Structures are given as C-alpha cells and as structure tokens.
CSV table of C-alpha atoms in Angstrom, one decimal:
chain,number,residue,atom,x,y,z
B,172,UNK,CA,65.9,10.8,-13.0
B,173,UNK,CA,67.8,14.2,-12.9
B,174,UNK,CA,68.6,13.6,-9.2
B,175,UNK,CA,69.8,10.3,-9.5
B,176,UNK,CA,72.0,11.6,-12.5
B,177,UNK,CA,72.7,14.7,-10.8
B,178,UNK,CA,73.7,12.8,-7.6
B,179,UNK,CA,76.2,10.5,-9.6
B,180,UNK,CA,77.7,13.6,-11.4
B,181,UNK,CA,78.6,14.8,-8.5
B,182,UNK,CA,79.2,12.2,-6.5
B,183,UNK,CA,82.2,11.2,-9.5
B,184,UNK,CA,83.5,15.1,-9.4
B,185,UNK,CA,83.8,15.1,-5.8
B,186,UNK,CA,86.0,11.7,-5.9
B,187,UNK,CA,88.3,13.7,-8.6
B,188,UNK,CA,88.7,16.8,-6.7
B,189,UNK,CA,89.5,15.4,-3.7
B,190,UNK,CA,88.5,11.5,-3.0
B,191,UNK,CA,89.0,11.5,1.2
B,192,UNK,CA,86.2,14.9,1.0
B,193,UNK,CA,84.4,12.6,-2.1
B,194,UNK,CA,84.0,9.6,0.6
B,195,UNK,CA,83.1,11.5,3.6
B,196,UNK,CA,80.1,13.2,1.4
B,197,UNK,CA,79.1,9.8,0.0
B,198,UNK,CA,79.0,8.5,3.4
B,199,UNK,CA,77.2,11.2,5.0
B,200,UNK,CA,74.1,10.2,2.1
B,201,UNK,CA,73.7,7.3,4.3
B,202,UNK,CA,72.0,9.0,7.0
B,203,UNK,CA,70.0,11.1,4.9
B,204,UNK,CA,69.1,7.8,2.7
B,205,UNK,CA,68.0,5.8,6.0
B,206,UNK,CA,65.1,9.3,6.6
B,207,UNK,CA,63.8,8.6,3.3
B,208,UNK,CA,63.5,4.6,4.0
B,209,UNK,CA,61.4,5.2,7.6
B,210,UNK,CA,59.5,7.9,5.7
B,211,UNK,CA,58.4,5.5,2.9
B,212,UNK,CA,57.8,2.6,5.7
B,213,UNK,CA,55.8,4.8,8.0
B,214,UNK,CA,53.7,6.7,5.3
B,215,UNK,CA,52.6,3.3,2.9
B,216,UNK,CA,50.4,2.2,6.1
B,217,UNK,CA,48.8,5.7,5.7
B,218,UNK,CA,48.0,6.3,2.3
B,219,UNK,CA,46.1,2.9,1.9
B,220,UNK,CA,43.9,4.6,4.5
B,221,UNK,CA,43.5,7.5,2.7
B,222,UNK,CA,42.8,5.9,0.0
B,223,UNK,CA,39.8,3.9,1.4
B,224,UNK,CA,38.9,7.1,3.8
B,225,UNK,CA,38.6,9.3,0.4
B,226,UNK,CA,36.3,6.2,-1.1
B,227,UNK,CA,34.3,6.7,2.0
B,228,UNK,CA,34.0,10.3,1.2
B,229,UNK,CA,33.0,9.8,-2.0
B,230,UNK,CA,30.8,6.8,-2.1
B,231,UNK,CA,28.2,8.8,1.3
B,232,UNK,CA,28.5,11.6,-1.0
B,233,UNK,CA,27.4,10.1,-4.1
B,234,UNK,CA,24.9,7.7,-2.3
B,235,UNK,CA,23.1,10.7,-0.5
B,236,UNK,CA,22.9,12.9,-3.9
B,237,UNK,CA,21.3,9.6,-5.5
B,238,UNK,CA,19.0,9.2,-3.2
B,239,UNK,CA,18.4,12.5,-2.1
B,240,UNK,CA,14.5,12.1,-2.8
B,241,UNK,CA,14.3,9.2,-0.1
B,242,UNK,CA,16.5,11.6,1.6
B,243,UNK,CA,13.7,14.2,2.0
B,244,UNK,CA,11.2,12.3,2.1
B,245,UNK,CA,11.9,10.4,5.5
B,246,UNK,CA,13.7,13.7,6.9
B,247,UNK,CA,17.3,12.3,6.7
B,248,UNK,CA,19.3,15.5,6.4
B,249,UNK,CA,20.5,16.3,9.3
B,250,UNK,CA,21.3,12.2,10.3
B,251,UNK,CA,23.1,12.1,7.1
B,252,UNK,CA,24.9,15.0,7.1
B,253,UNK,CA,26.6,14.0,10.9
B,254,UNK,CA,27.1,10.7,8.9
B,255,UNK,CA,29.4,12.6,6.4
B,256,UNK,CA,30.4,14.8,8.7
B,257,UNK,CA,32.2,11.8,10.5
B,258,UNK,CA,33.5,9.9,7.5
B,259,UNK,CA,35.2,13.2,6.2
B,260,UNK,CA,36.8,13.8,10.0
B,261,UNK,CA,38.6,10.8,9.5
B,262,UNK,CA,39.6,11.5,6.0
B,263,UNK,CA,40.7,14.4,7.5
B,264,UNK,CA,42.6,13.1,10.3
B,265,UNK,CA,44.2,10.5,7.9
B,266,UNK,CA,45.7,13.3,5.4
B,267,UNK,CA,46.7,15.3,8.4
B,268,UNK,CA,48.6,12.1,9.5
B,269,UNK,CA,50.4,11.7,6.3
B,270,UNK,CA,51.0,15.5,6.1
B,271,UNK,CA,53.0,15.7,9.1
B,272,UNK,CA,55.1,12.4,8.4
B,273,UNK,CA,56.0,14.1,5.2
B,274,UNK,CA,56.5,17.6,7.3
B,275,UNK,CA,58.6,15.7,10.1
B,276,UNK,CA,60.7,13.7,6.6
B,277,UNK,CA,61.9,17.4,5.5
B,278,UNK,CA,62.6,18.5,8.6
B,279,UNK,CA,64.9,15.7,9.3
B,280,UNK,CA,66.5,15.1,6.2
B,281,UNK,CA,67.3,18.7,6.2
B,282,UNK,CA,69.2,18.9,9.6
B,283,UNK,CA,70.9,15.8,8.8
B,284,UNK,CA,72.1,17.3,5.5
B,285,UNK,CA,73.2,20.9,6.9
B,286,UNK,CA,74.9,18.7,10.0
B,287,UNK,CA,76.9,17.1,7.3
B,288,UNK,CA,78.1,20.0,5.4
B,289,UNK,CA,78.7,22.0,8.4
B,290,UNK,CA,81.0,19.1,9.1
B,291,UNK,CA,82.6,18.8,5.8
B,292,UNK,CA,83.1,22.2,5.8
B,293,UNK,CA,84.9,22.6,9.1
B,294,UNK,CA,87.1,19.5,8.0
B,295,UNK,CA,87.9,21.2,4.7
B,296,UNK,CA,88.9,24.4,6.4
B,297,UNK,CA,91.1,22.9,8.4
B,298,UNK,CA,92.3,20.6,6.0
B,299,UNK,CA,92.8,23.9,3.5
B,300,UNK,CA,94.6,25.8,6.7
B,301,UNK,CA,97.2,22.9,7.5
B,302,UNK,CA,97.9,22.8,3.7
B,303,UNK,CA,96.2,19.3,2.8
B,304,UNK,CA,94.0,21.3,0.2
B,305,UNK,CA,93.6,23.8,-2.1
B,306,UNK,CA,91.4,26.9,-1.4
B,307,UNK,CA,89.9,26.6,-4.9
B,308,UNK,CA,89.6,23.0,-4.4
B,309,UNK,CA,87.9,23.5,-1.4
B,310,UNK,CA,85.4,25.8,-2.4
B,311,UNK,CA,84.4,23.9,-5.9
B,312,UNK,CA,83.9,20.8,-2.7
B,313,UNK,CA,82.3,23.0,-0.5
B,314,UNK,CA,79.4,24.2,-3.4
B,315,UNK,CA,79.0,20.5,-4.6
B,316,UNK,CA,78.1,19.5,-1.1
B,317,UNK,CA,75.3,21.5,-1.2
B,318,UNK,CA,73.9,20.3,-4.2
B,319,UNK,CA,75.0,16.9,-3.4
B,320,UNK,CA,72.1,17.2,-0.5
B,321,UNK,CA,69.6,19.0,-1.9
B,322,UNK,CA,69.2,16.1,-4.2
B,323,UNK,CA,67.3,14.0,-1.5
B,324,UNK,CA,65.2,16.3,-1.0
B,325,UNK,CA,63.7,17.0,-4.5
B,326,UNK,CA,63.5,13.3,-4.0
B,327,UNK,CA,61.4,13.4,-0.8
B,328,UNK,CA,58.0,15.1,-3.0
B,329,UNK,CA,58.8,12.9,-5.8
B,330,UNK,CA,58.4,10.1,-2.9
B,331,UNK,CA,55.0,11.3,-2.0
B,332,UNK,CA,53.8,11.3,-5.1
B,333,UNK,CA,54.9,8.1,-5.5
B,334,UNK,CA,53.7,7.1,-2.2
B,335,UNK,CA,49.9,8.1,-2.9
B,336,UNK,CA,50.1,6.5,-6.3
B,337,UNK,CA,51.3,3.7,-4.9
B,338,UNK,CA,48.3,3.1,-2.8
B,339,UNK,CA,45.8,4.1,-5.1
B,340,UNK,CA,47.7,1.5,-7.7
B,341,UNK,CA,47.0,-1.5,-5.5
B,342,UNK,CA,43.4,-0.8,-5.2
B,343,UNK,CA,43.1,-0.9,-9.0
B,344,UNK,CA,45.5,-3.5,-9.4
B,345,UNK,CA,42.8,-5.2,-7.3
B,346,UNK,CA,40.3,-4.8,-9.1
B,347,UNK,CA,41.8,-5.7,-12.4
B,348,UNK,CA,42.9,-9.1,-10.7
B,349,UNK,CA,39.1,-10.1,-10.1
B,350,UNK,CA,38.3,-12.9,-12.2
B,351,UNK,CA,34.9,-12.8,-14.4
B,352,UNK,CA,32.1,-14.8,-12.8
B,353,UNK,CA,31.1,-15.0,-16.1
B,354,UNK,CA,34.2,-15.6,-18.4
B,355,UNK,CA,34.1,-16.1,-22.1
B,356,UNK,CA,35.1,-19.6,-23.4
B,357,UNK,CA,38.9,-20.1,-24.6
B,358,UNK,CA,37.7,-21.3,-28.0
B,359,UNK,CA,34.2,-20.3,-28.4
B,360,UNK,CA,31.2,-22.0,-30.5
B,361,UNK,CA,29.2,-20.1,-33.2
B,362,UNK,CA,25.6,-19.7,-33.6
B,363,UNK,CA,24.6,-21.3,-36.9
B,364,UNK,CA,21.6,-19.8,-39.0
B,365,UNK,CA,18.5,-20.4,-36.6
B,366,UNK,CA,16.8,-23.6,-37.1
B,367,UNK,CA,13.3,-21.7,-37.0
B,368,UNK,CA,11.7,-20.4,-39.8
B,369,UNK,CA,10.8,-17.3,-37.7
B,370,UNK,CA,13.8,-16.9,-36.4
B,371,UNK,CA,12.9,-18.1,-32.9
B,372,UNK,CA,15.4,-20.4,-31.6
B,373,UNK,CA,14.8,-23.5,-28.8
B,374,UNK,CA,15.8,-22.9,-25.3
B,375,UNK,CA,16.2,-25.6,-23.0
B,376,UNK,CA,17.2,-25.9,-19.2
B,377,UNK,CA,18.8,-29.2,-18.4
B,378,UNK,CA,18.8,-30.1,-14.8
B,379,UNK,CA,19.9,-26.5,-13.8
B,380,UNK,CA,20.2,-25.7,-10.2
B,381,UNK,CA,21.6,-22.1,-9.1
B,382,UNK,CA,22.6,-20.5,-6.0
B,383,UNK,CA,24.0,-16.9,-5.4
B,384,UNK,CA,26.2,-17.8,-2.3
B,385,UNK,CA,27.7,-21.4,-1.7
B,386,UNK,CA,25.7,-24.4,0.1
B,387,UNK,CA,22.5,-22.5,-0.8
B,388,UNK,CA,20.5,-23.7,-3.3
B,389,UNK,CA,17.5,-21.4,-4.7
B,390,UNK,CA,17.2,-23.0,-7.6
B,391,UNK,CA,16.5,-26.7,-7.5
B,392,UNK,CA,16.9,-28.8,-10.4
B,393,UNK,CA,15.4,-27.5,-13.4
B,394,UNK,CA,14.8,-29.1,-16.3
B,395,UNK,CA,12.5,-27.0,-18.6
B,396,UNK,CA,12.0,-26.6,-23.1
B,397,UNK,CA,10.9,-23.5,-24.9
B,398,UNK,CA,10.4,-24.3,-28.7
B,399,UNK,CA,11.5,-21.8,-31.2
B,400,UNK,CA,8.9,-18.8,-31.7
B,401,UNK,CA,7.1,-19.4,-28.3
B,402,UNK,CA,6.1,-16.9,-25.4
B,403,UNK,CA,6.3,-18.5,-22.4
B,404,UNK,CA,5.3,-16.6,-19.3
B,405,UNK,CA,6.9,-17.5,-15.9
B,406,UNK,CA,4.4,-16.6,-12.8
B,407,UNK,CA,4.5,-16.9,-8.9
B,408,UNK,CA,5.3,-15.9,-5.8
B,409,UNK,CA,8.2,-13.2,-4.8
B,410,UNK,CA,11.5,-15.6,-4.6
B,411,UNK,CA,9.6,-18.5,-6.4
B,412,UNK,CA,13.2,-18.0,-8.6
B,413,UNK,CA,11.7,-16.2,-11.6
B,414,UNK,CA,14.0,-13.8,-12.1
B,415,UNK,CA,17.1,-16.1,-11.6
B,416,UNK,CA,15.5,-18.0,-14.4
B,417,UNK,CA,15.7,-14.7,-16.4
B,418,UNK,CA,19.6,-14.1,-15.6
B,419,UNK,CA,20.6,-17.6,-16.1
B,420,UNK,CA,19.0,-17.5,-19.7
B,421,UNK,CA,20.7,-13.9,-20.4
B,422,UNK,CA,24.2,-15.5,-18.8
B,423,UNK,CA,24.6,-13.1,-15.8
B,424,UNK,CA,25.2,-15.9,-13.9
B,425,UNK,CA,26.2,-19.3,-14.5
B,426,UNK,CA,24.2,-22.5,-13.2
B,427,UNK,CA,25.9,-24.3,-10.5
B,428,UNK,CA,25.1,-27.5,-12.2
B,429,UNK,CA,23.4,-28.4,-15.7
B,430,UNK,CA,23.4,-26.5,-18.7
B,431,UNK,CA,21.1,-24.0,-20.3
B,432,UNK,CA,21.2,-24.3,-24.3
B,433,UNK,CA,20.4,-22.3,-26.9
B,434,UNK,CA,19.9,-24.5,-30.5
B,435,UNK,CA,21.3,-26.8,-28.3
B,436,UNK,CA,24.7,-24.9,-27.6
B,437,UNK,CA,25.3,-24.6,-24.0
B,438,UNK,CA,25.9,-20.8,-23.2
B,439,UNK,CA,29.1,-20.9,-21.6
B,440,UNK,CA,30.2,-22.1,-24.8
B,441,UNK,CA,29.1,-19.4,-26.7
B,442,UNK,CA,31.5,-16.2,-28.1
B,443,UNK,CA,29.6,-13.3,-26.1
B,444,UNK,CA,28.9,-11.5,-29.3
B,445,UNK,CA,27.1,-14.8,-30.6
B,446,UNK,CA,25.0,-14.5,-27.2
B,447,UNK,CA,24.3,-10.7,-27.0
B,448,UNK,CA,23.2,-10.7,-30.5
B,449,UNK,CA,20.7,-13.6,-29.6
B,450,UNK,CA,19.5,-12.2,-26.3
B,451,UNK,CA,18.4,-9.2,-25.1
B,452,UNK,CA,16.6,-8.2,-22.2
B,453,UNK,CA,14.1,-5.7,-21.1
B,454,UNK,CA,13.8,-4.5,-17.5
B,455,UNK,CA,11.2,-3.4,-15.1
B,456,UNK,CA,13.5,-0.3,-15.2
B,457,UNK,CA,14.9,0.0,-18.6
B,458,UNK,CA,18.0,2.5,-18.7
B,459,UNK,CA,18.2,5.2,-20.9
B,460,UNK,CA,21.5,6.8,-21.2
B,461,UNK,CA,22.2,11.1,-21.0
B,462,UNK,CA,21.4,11.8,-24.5
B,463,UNK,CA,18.9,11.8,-27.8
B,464,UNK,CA,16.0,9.4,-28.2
B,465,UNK,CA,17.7,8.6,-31.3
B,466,UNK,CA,21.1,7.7,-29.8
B,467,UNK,CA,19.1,5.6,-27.3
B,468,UNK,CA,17.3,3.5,-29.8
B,469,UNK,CA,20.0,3.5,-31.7
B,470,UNK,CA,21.6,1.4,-29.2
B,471,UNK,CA,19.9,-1.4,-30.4
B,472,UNK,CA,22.1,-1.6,-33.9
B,473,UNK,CA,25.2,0.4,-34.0
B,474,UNK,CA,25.2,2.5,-37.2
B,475,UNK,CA,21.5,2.2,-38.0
B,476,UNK,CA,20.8,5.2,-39.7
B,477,UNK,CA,17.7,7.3,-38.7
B,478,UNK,CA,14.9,5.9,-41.5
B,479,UNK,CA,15.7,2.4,-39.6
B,480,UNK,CA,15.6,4.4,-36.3
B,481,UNK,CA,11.9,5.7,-37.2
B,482,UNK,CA,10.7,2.6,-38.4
B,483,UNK,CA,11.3,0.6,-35.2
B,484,UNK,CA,9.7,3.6,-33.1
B,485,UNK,CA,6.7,3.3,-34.7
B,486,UNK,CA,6.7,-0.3,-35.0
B,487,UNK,CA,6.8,-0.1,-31.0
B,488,UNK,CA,4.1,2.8,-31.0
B,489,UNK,CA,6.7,5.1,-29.4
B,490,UNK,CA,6.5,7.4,-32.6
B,491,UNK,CA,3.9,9.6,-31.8
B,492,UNK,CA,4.4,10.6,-28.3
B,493,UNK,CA,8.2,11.7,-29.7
B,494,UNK,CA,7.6,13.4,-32.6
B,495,UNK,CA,5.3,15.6,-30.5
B,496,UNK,CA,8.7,16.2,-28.6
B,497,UNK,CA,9.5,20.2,-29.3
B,498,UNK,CA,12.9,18.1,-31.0
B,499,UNK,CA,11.7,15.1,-31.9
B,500,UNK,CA,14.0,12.4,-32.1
B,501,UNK,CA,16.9,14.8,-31.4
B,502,UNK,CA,15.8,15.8,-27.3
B,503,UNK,CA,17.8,15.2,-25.2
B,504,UNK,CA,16.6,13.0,-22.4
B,505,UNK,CA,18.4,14.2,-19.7
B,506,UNK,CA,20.5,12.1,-17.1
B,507,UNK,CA,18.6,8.7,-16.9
B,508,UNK,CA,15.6,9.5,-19.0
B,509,UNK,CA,14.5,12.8,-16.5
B,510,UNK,CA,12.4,13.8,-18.9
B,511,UNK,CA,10.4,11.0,-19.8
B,512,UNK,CA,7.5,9.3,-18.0
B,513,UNK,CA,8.1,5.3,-17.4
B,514,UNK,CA,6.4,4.4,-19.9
B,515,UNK,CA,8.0,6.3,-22.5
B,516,UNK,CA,11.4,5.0,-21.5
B,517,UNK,CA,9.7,1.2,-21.6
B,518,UNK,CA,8.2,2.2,-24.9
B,519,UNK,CA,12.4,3.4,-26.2
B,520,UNK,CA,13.8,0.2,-24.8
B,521,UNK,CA,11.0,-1.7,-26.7
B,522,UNK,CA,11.7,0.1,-30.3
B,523,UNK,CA,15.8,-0.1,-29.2
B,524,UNK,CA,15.1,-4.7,-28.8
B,525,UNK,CA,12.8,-4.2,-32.2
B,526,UNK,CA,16.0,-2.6,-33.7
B,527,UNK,CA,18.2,-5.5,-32.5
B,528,UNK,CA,16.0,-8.2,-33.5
B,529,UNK,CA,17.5,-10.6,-31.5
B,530,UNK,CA,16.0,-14.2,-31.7
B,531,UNK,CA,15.0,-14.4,-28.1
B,532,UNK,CA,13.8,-11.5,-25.9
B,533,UNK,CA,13.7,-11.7,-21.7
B,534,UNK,CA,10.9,-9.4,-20.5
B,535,UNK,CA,11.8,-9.2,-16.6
B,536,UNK,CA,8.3,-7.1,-15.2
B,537,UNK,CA,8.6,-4.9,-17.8
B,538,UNK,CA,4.9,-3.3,-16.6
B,539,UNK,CA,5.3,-3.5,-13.3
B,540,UNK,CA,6.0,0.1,-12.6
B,541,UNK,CA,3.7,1.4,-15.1
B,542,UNK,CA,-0.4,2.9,-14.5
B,543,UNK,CA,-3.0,1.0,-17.0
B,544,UNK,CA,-2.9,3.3,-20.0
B,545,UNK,CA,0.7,3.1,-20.1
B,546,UNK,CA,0.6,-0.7,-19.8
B,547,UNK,CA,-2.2,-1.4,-22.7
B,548,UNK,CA,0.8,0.5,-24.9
B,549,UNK,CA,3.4,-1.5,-23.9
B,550,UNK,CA,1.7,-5.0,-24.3
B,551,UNK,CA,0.7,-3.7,-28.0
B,552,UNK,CA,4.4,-2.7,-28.6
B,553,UNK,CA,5.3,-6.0,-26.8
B,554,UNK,CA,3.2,-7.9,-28.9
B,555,UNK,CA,5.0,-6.3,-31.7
B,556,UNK,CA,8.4,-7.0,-30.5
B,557,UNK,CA,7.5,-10.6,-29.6
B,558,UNK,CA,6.4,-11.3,-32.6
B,559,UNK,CA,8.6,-14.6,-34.4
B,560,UNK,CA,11.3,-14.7,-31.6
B,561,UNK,CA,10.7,-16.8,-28.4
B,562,UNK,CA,10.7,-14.9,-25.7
B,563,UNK,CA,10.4,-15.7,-21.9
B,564,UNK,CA,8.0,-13.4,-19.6
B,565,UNK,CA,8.4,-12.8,-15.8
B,566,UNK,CA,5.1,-11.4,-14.7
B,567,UNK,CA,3.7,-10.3,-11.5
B,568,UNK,CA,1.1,-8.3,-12.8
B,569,UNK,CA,-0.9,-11.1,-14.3
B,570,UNK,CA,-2.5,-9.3,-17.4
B,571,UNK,CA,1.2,-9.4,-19.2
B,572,UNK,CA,0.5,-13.0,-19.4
B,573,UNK,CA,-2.4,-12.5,-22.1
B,574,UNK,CA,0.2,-12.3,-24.6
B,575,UNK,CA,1.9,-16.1,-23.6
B,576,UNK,CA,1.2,-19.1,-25.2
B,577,UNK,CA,1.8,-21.0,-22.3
B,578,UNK,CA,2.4,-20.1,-18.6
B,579,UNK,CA,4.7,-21.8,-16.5
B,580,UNK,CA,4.0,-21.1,-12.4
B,581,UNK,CA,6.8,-21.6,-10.0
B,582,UNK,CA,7.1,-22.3,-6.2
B,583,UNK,CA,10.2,-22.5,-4.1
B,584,UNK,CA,12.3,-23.2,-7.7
B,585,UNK,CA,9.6,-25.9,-8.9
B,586,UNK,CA,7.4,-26.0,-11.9
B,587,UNK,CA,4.4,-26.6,-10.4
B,588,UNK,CA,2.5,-25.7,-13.0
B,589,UNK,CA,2.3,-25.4,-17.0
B,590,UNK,CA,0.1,-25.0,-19.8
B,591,UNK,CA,-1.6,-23.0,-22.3
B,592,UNK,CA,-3.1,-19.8,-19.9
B,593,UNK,CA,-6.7,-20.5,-20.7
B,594,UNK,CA,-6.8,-24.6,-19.7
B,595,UNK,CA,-4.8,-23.2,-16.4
B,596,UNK,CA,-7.5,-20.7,-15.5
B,597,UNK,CA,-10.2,-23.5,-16.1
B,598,UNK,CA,-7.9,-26.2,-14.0
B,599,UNK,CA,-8.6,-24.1,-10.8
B,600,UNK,CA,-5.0,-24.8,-9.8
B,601,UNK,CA,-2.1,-22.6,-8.8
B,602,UNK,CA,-2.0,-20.2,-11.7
B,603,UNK,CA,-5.9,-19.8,-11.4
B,604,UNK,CA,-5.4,-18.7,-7.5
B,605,UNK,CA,-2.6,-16.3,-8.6
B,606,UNK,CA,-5.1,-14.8,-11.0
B,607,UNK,CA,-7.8,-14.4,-8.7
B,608,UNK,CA,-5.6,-13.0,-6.1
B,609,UNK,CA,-4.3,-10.6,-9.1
B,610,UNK,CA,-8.1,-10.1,-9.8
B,611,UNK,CA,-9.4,-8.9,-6.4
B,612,UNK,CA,-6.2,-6.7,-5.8
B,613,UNK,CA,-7.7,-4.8,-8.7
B,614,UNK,CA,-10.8,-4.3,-7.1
C-alpha cells in the first residue's frame, strides 16, 4: 500500500514539475511493470510445486517417526533415509528454481530501472543546458526518479510473499471446498425421550446395502431389528461386513440405499448432536489424548466434575489400577496413552462411554488386542457399561459374545445366522463352527 501510494505521489509531482519528464518516467514503468508480470507467470507454476514437494517432505518425515518401531524392526533405516533423501532433493531443486526466478526478477528490473534514469537524466541535462529546464527543477526530477523506481522493487518481495501464499492458499482453499460425505440435514429431526424404559432405543436396518467405492457392493441388502435394551453380537469371517455394519450404525458413512433408524428416525435425518449423544463407539484401539486420566474420561461429559469422574471409573473397574498411579487421576498419559498398557486405555474408554451414557453403544473388537486377564476386566466393565442401552458387538474373539443376548453371524454381507448364543451352539450351524474353530485356536 505505501508503494502504490508512494508511486502515485510521485507520479502527480513529476507531472507538475515538469509533465514531458512526468510522461517519459511514467512510460518507462512500463518495462519495469512487464518484469514483474513474467516473474509472477513464471514463478505461480513453481510454488504449487513447492508446495506439494514441502508436503512430501513432511508427510516421509512424519510417517517414518510414526512408524519408526516397524522401522527398526525390519531394518528400514538406511532404505528410508535414501527415500527422504530423494524427496527433499527435489524440494530442494524446486526452491532453488524459484530462488533464482526471483534473483533473475531483481536483476532485471533493476537494469531496466537504472537504464531509465540514466536516460532521463541525460535528457534532462540537456534539456537543463539548452534552457528547456530549470537546474532546481531538474534536480527535484532527477531525485524523484529514483524513488519512482525503487517502488517496484519493494514490490518484487512483497510479490513473493504473495506468490508462496498464493499457492499454499489454493491447497487449503481445496480442502475447504470438499463436501462432507456425511453432511448434516438442512432442517434436522430431534430425538424424543426414548421409548424404552431402560433407555435402550430400537435400531433397525431397512434394506441397507453399502459400498466404499462405486459399482461395488459389499454390503448386500440388509434388512436387520435390534429391540431397545438388547446386546446383539455380530460374528464371522474377516470382510463378512461386520465392521461396515458398525460405521453405518455410528453414521461414518452413509448406506448407498435404505435407511438405518434409530426410534425409527432415519440417521441422516438426525441433528449430529442428537446422534453423538445417542451413539458412541468403542474401538479395538481406543484413543486416549496427551493429557490426565481425568481429562480423558472426562471426555465423555464436558464439565463433569471429578466425584462424577470417580464414580464412572469404578463403575468400569478402572479405579484401582489408577489410584495406584503415583498421581492418580491427575498423570499424565503421555502422547497416545504411552504410559498405559492396552487394557488400561480400554478400561478409560469404557468409564469415558459410562460417563456419556449414551442409549446405544458400538463395541468394534474392543478385546481383540488384549492377553486374557486384561480381557476378563474388560467384559466385567463391558457388562457394566452395557447394561440398559442396546448395544451392537463385533467380535472375532468369540468369548465377547458371552455377554449377547443374541448373535447374529455374517457371510459375504448376509445373515446367515441368528439366535440366542446358546440354541446356536446346540444347532451345530455356522456360529457353532466359528466357535470351535475359536476353541481349538486356543488350544
């Protein structure tokens, strides 16, 4: 802004002192002004690529340092660092690139600025000697001129600035045009009071089919009913579509056809609050944030206070194993839960759903990671958690499914299966084949 002001200031003065000098320095801007358009045409090109080559950098960097166990483990140090080492040459190569263009735009808009007051000045000296000017006049033109051109170039690092902005600006404007897969609804329905008694709530899948990429269908159509307060447990084979069922009852995806209700209220029609409040899901790898064991339980119900806090610990049977903690509920837990076992972080994820007390909880193979002490204390605290909300069990360790009341088995997307767990161990059917397989694993 004080260039283009200063530029116009002067450009005016010049035009009073002396408007033939005044024109001949506004023309001479022209050159000057035509560098700075080929810099900016040349350089745009370049800082999208340095944009995405600095991405690359950053993304290998971050991936290795992630994974840095896996790293070690299989010896990858030396592959990974030639791998880096390549992806930063051409980050470097790429900022050279737009280094010089930005060396060659100073160098050329300079000469082609002292070229033109070289000019003017040998013009006005003659002009000044033949009598067409005044020596003072003159020399107020001849210091003008000066700062007439230096104005471009105060523009020229303003430019680069701009000019890296620019780029990283359309890879966020980018992302900021993606559209949600999973979009809340223009005028959104309300739960009303659950129906329930317990405060379960029905869950039903009408005709549902789902598929992650188009023209592939991986779950066929569905059509399935959990009363209110049940625990249904959903077994079979990896890619039967168990976990799909799982994210299409939590909405992280939407059916590609059919409707999944809860009291009868289709999802996508749901305000998202409505929804998270009623549904909340527990992983096979539950996330627990940098932080207190409070804070993370506390996660459940912003603005619990610490009584409530305590209460759904030991509800969960997490209380013991914290306040045996050298800080109790105030350690710290280090990036990701460091410094807790598995099960302890499955045990804070349990007592953080307690806290919520959601009507319907989504156990996605929330053992599966964990040795058989560890999992005997998380089906007690699931037992607790479960207890008057419905709640849908994926299982591939079979002895989660002790807790269902009915069992549902899957294959290739179809129920082929469903019943109380005991009648399906008598039936000798699928379910009862899963078990035994589960069974002899075991030894």
């Amino acid at each position: 802004v004080s260039a283009a002001v200063s530029t116009v200031y002067i450009a005016v003065t010049l035009l009073v002192l002396d408007w033939p000098m005044g024109l001949a320095a506004l023309a001479a801007i022209a050159p000057v002004a035509l560098t700075m358009l080929s810099f900016r045409r040349r350089t745009a090109p370049l800082y999208r690529l340095r944009s995405s080559a600095i991405a690359d950098v950053v993304i290998k960097f971050s991936e290795t340092l992630g994974g840095i166990r896996v790293v070690q483990a299989f010896r990858r140090e030396r592959p990974n660092d030639t791998a880096f080492s390549t992806i930063n040459a051409r980050h470097e190569q790429i900022s050279g690139a737009t280094g010089l263009e930005m060396a060659r735009y100073v160098t050329l808009s300079r000469l082609v600025a002292n070229i033109a007051v070289a000019v003017l000045v040998l013009w006005g000296a003659y002009r000044v000697a033949s009598g067409g000017i005044e020596l003072g006049v003159f020399a107020a033109v001849a210091l003008y001129l000066r700062r007439l051109y230096d104005n471009p170039l105060r523009l020229g690092g303003v430019l680069d600035a701009y000019q890296s902005a620019s780029a990283s600006l359309e890879k966020v404007a980018a992302l900021l045009a993606q559209q949600p897969t999973v979009p809340e609804p223009h005028k959104p329905a309300h739960l009303p009071p659950p129906r329930s008694s317990d405060g379960g709530r029905d869950v039903t899948f009408d005709h549902v089919t789902f598929g992650y990429r188009a023209n592939v269908q991986i779950l066929p159509p569905l059509t399935l009913t959990i009363p209110a307060g049940q625990t249904i447990a959903v077994v079979g084979p990896t890619g039967a579509g168990k976990s799909t069922i799982a994210k299409l009852l939590a909405r992280f995806y939407d059916p590609t056809s059919g409707s999944v209700l809860l009291d009868g209220i289709d999802l996508c029609d749901l305000a998202d609050a409505d929804l998270r409040n009623a549904i909340t899901t527990v992983t096979q790898d539950p996330f627990v944030f940098s932080g207190t064991i409070a804070d993370n339980i506390g996660i459940g119900r912003p603005g619990a206070n610490l009584d409530e806090i305590h209460d759904a610990a030991r509800a969960v049977g997490a209380h013991e194993f914290i306040s045996d903690l050298v800080d109790g509920y105030e350690t710290d837990v280090c990036k990701r839960g460091g410094h807790l076992s598995a099960g302890q972080r499955q045990l804070i994820s349990l007592a953080r759903v307690f806290l919520a007390s959601p009507s319907l909880v989504i156990l996605d193979e929330a053992t599966a990671s964990l040795d058989i002490p560890s999992e005997r204390a998380i089906q007690h605290a699931m037992h607790t958690v479960l207890q008057n909300r419905t709640a849908l069990i994926i299982a591939h360790r079979l002895s989660t499914v002790q807790i269902a009341d009915r069992v549902i088995a899957l294959a290739d997307g179809h129920v082929i299966e469903d019943g109380p767990p005991n009648e399906l161990l008598v039936n000798q059917g699928p379910f009862a084949k899963l078990h035994q397989a589960w069974l002899a694993s075991n030894g």
